[in-house]
CSV table of C-alpha atoms and ligand atoms in Angstrom, one decimal:
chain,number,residue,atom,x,y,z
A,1258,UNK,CA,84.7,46.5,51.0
A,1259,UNK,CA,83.3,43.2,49.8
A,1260,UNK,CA,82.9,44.8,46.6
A,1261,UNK,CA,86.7,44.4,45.6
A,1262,UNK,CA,87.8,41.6,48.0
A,1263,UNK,CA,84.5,38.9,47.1
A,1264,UNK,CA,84.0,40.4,43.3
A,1265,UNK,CA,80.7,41.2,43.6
A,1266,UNK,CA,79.1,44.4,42.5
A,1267,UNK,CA,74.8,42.6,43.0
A,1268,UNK,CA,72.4,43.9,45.3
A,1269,UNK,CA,69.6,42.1,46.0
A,1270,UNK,CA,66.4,43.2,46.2
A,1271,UNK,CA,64.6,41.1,48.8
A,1272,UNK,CA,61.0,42.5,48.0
A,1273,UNK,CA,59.4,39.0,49.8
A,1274,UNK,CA,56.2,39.8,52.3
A,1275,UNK,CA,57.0,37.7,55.1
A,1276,UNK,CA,59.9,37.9,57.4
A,1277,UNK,CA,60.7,34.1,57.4
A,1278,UNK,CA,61.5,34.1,53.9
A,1279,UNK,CA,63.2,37.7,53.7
A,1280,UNK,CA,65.4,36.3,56.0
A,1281,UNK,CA,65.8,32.5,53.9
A,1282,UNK,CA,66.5,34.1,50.7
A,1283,UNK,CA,69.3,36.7,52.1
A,1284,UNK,CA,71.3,33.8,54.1
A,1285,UNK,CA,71.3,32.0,50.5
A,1286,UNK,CA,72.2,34.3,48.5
A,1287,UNK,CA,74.3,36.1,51.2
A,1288,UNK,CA,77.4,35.0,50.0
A,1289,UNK,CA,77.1,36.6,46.6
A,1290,UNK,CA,76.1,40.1,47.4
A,1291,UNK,CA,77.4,43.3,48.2
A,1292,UNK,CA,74.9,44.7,49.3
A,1293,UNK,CA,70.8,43.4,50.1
A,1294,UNK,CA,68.2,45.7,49.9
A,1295,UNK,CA,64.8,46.1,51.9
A,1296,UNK,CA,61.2,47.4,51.8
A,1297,UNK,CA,60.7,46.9,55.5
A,1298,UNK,CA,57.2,48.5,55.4
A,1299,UNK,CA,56.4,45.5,52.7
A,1300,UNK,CA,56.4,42.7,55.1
A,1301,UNK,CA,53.5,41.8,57.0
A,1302,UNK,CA,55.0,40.8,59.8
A,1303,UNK,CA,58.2,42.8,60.7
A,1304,UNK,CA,59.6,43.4,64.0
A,1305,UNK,CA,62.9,44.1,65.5
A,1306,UNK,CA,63.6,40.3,65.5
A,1307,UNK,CA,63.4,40.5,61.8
A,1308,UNK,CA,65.8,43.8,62.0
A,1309,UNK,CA,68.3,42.2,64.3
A,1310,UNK,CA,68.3,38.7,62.6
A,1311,UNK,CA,69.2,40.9,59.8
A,1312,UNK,CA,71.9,41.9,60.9
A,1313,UNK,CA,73.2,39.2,61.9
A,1314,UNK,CA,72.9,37.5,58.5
A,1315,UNK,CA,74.7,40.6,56.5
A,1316,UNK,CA,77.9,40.0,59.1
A,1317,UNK,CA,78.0,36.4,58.3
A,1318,UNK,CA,78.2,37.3,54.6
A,1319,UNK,CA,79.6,40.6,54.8
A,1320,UNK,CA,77.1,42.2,52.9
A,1321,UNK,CA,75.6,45.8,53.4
A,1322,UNK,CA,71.9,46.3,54.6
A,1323,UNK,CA,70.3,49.4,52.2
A,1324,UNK,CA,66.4,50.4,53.0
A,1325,UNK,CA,64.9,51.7,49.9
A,1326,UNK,CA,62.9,54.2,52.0
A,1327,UNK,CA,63.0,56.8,49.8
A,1328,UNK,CA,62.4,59.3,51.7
A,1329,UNK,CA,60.9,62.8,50.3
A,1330,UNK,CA,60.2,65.4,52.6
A,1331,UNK,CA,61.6,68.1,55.0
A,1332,UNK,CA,64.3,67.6,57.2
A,1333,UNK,CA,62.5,67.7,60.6
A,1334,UNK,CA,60.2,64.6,59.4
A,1335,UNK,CA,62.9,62.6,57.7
A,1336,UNK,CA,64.4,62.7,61.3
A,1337,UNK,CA,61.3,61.2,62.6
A,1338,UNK,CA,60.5,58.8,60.1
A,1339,UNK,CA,64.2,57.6,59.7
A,1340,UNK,CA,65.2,57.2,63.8
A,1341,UNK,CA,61.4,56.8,65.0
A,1342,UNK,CA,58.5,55.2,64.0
A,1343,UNK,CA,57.8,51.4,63.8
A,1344,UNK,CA,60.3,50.8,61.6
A,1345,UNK,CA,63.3,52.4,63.5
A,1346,UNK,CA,65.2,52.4,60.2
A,1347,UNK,CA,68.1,54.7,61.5
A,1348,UNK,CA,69.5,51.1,64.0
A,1349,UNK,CA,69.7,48.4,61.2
A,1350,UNK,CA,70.5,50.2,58.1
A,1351,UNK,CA,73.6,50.4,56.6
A,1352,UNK,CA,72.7,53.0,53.4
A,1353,UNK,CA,69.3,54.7,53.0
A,1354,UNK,CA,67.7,56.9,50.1
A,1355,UNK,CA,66.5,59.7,49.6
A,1356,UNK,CA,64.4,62.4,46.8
A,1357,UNK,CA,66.6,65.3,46.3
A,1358,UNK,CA,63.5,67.2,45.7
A,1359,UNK,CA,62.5,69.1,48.9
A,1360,UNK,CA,66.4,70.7,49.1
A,1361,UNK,CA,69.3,69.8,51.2
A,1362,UNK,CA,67.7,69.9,54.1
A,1363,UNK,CA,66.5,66.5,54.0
A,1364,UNK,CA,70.4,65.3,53.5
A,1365,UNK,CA,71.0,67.0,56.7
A,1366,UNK,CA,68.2,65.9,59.0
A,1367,UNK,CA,68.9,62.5,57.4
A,1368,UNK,CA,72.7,63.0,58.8
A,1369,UNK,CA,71.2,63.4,61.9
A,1370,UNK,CA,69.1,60.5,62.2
A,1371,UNK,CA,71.7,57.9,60.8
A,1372,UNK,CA,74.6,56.6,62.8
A,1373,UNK,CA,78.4,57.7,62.1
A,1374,UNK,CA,79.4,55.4,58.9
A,1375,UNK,CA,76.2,54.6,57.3
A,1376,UNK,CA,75.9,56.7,53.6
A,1377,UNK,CA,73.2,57.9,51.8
A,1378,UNK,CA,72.3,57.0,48.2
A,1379,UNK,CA,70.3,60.2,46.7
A,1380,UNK,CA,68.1,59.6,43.9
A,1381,UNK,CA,68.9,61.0,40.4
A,1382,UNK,CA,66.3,59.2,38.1
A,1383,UNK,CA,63.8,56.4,38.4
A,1384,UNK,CA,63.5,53.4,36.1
A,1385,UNK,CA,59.7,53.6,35.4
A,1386,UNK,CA,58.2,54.7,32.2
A,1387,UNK,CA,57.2,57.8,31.8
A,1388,UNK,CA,58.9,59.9,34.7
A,1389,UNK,CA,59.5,63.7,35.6
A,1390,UNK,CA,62.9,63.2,36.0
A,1391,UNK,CA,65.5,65.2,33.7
A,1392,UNK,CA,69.0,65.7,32.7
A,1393,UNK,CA,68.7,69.7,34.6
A,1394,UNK,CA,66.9,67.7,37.8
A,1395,UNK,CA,70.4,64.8,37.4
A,1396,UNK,CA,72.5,67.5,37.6
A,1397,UNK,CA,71.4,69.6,40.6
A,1398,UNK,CA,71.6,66.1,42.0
A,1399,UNK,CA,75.0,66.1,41.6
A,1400,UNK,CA,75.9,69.5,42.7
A,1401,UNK,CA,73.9,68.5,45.9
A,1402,UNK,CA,75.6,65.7,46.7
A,1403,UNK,CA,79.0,67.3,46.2
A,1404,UNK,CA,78.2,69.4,49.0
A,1405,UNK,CA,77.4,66.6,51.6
A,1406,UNK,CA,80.6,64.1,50.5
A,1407,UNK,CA,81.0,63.3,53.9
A,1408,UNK,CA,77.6,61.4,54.3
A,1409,UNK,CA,76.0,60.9,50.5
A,1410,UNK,CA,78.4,58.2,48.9
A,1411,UNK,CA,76.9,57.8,45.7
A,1412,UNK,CA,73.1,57.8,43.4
A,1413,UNK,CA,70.3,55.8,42.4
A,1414,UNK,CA,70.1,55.9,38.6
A,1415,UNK,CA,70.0,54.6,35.0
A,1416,UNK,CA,73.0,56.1,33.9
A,1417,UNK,CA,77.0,57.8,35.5
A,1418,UNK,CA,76.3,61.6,36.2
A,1419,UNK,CA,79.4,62.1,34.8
A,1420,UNK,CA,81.8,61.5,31.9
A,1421,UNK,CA,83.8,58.0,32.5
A,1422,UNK,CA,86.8,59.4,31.8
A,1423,UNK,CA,86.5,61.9,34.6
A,1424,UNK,CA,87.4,60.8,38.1
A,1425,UNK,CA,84.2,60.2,39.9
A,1426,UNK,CA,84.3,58.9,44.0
A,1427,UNK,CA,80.2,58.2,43.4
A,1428,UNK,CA,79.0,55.2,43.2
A,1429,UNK,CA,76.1,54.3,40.8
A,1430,UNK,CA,73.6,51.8,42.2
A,1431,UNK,CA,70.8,50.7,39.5
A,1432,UNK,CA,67.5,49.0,39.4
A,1433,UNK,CA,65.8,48.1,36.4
A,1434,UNK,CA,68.1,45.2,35.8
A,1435,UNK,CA,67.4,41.7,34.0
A,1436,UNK,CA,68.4,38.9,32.2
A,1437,UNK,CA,65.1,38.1,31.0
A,1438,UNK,CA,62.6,41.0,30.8
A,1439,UNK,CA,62.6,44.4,29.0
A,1440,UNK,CA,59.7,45.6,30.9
A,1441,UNK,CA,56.8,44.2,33.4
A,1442,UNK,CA,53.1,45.5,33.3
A,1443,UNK,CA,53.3,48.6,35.9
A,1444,UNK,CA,56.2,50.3,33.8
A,1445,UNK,CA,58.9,49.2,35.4
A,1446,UNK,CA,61.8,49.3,32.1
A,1447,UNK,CA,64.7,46.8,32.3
A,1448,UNK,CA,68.3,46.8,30.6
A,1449,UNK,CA,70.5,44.0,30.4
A,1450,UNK,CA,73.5,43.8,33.5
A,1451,UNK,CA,75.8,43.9,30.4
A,1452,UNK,CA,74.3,47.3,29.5
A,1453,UNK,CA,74.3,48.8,32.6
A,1454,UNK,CA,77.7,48.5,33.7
A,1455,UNK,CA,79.2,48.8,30.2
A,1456,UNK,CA,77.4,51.5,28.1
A,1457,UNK,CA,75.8,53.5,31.0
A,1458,UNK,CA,78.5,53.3,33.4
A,1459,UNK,CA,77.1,52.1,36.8
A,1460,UNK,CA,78.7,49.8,39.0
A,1461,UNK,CA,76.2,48.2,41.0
A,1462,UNK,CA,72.9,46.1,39.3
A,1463,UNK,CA,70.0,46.0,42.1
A,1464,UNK,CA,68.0,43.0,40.9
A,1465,UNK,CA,65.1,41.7,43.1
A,1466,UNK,CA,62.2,39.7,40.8
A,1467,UNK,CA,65.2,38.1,38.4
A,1468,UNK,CA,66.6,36.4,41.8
A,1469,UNK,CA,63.9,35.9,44.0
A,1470,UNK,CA,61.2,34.8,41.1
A,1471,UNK,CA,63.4,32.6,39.0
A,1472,UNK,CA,63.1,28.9,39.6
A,1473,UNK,CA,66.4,28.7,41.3
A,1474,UNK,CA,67.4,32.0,43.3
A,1475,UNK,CA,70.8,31.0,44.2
A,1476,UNK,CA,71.5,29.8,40.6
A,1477,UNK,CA,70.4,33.0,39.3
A,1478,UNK,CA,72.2,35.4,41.6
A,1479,UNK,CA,75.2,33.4,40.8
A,1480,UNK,CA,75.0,33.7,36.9
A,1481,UNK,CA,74.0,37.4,37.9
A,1482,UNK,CA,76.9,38.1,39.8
A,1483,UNK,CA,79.5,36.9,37.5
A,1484,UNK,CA,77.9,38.5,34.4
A,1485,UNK,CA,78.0,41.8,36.7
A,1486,UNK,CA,81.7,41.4,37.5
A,1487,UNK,CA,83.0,39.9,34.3
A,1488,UNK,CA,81.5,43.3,32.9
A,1489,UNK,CA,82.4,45.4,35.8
A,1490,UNK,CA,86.4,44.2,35.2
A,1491,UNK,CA,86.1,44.7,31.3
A,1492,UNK,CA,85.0,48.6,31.8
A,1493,UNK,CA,87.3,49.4,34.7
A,1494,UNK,CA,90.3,48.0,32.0
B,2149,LIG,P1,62.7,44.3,40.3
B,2149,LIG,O1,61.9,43.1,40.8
B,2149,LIG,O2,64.1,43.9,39.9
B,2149,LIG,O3,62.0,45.1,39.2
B,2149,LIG,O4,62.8,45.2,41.6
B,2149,LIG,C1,63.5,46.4,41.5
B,2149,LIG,C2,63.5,47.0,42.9
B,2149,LIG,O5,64.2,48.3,42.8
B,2149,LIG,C3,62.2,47.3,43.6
B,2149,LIG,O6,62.4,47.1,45.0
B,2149,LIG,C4,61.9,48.7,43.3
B,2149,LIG,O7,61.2,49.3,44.4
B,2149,LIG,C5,63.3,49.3,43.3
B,2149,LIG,N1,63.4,50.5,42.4
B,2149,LIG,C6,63.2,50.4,41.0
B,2149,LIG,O8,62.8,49.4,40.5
B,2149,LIG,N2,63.4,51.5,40.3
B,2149,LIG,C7,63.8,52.7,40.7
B,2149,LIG,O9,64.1,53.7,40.0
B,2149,LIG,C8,64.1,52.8,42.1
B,2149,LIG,C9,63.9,51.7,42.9
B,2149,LIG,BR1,64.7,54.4,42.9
């Protein structure tokens, strides 16, 4: 995984509106990703060219391709909305999301609609201000995806699930992350990428506005990356 062999544990949150430049930014700042992540239903003019060209960007850099669909309801829609629809989600994604609310059987219809070696990310807690989550809701999470370790690889959230000293095969994938914010005017909430991987125990920062806002995108995903690995090394010590 590019992870270990390139040293990056950034995902980058391409959250642009038009397909041309979706597909600019993650060609520049392919080669210092793990992993780029998509609102497909954000851009105004998406199409399977878009999907495919995609693709073919994320094998040039080796980088995984993660829709942040979250997806919410039963398991028969999920199906549907992950395989069907315009967006045919289920033949370009490498890792989808999904609220752990409605019960497991949106992990399984999710299984269903995904290819053989994609993985699914559930979500644990949210980085706005002011959400329902909670520690109880965290830890039926985790009980959850311990049942479906063949498919769900890992959650979205602030924080590890578990102790660090315990082993732990999930991985912890976090938005919420910046360099120069602590919060924007919607109640989004930001920590710092030192934080995050060193007091709060994730291992993969999911920036989007620090990269693709800053004056120079490829500058900034490069400090990014090496503040995210320098402290990614230092915890793993
Ligand atoms: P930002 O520009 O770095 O704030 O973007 C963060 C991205 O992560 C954006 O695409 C959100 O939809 C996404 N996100 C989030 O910010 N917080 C969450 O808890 C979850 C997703 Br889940």
């Amino acid at each position: 995984m590019k992870l270990w062999k390139e040293k990056t544990n950034l995902c980058f949150s391409v959250d642009l509106i038009y397909s041309k430049e979706l597909l600019n930014l993650a060609n520049i700042i392919g080669p210092y990703i793990c992993c780029l992540k998509t609102h497909s239903d954000i851009v105004k003019d998406w199409t399977k060219n878009t999907a495919e060209e995609l693709i073919k960007i994320s094998k040039k850099h080796n980088f995984l391709i993660f829709e942040d669909r979250k997806f919410a309801d039963i398991g028969n829609t999920v199906i549907k909305q992950c395989r069907d629809g315009y967006f045919s989600i289920s033949s370009w994604a490498n890792i989808i999301n999904a609220h752990p609310l409605p019960g497991p059987g949106i992990i399984n219809g999710l299984k269903e609609a995904m290819p053989n070696n994609s993985g699914l990310l559930l979500i644990a807690n949210m980085s706005s201000n002011d959400n329902l989550f909670n520690q109880i809701y965290a830890e039926k999470t985790l009980n959850m995806a311990l049942k479906h370790t063949d498919f769900v690889f890992g959650f979205i959230s602030q924080n590890r699930l578990r102790d660090l000293s315990e082993p732990d095969p999930h991985i912890i994938m976090t938005p919420g992350v910046s360099l120069e914010n602590n919060t924007d005017t919607l109640g989004q909430n930001y920590n710092s990428p030192n934080d995050i991987i060193t007091k709060r125990g994730c291992d993969i920062a999911i920036i989007g506005r620090g990269i693709y806002e800053s004056d120079n995108p490829l500058e900034s995903a490069q400090k990014y990356r090496k503040i995210l690995w320098s402290a990614y090394e230092a915890r793993l010590k």
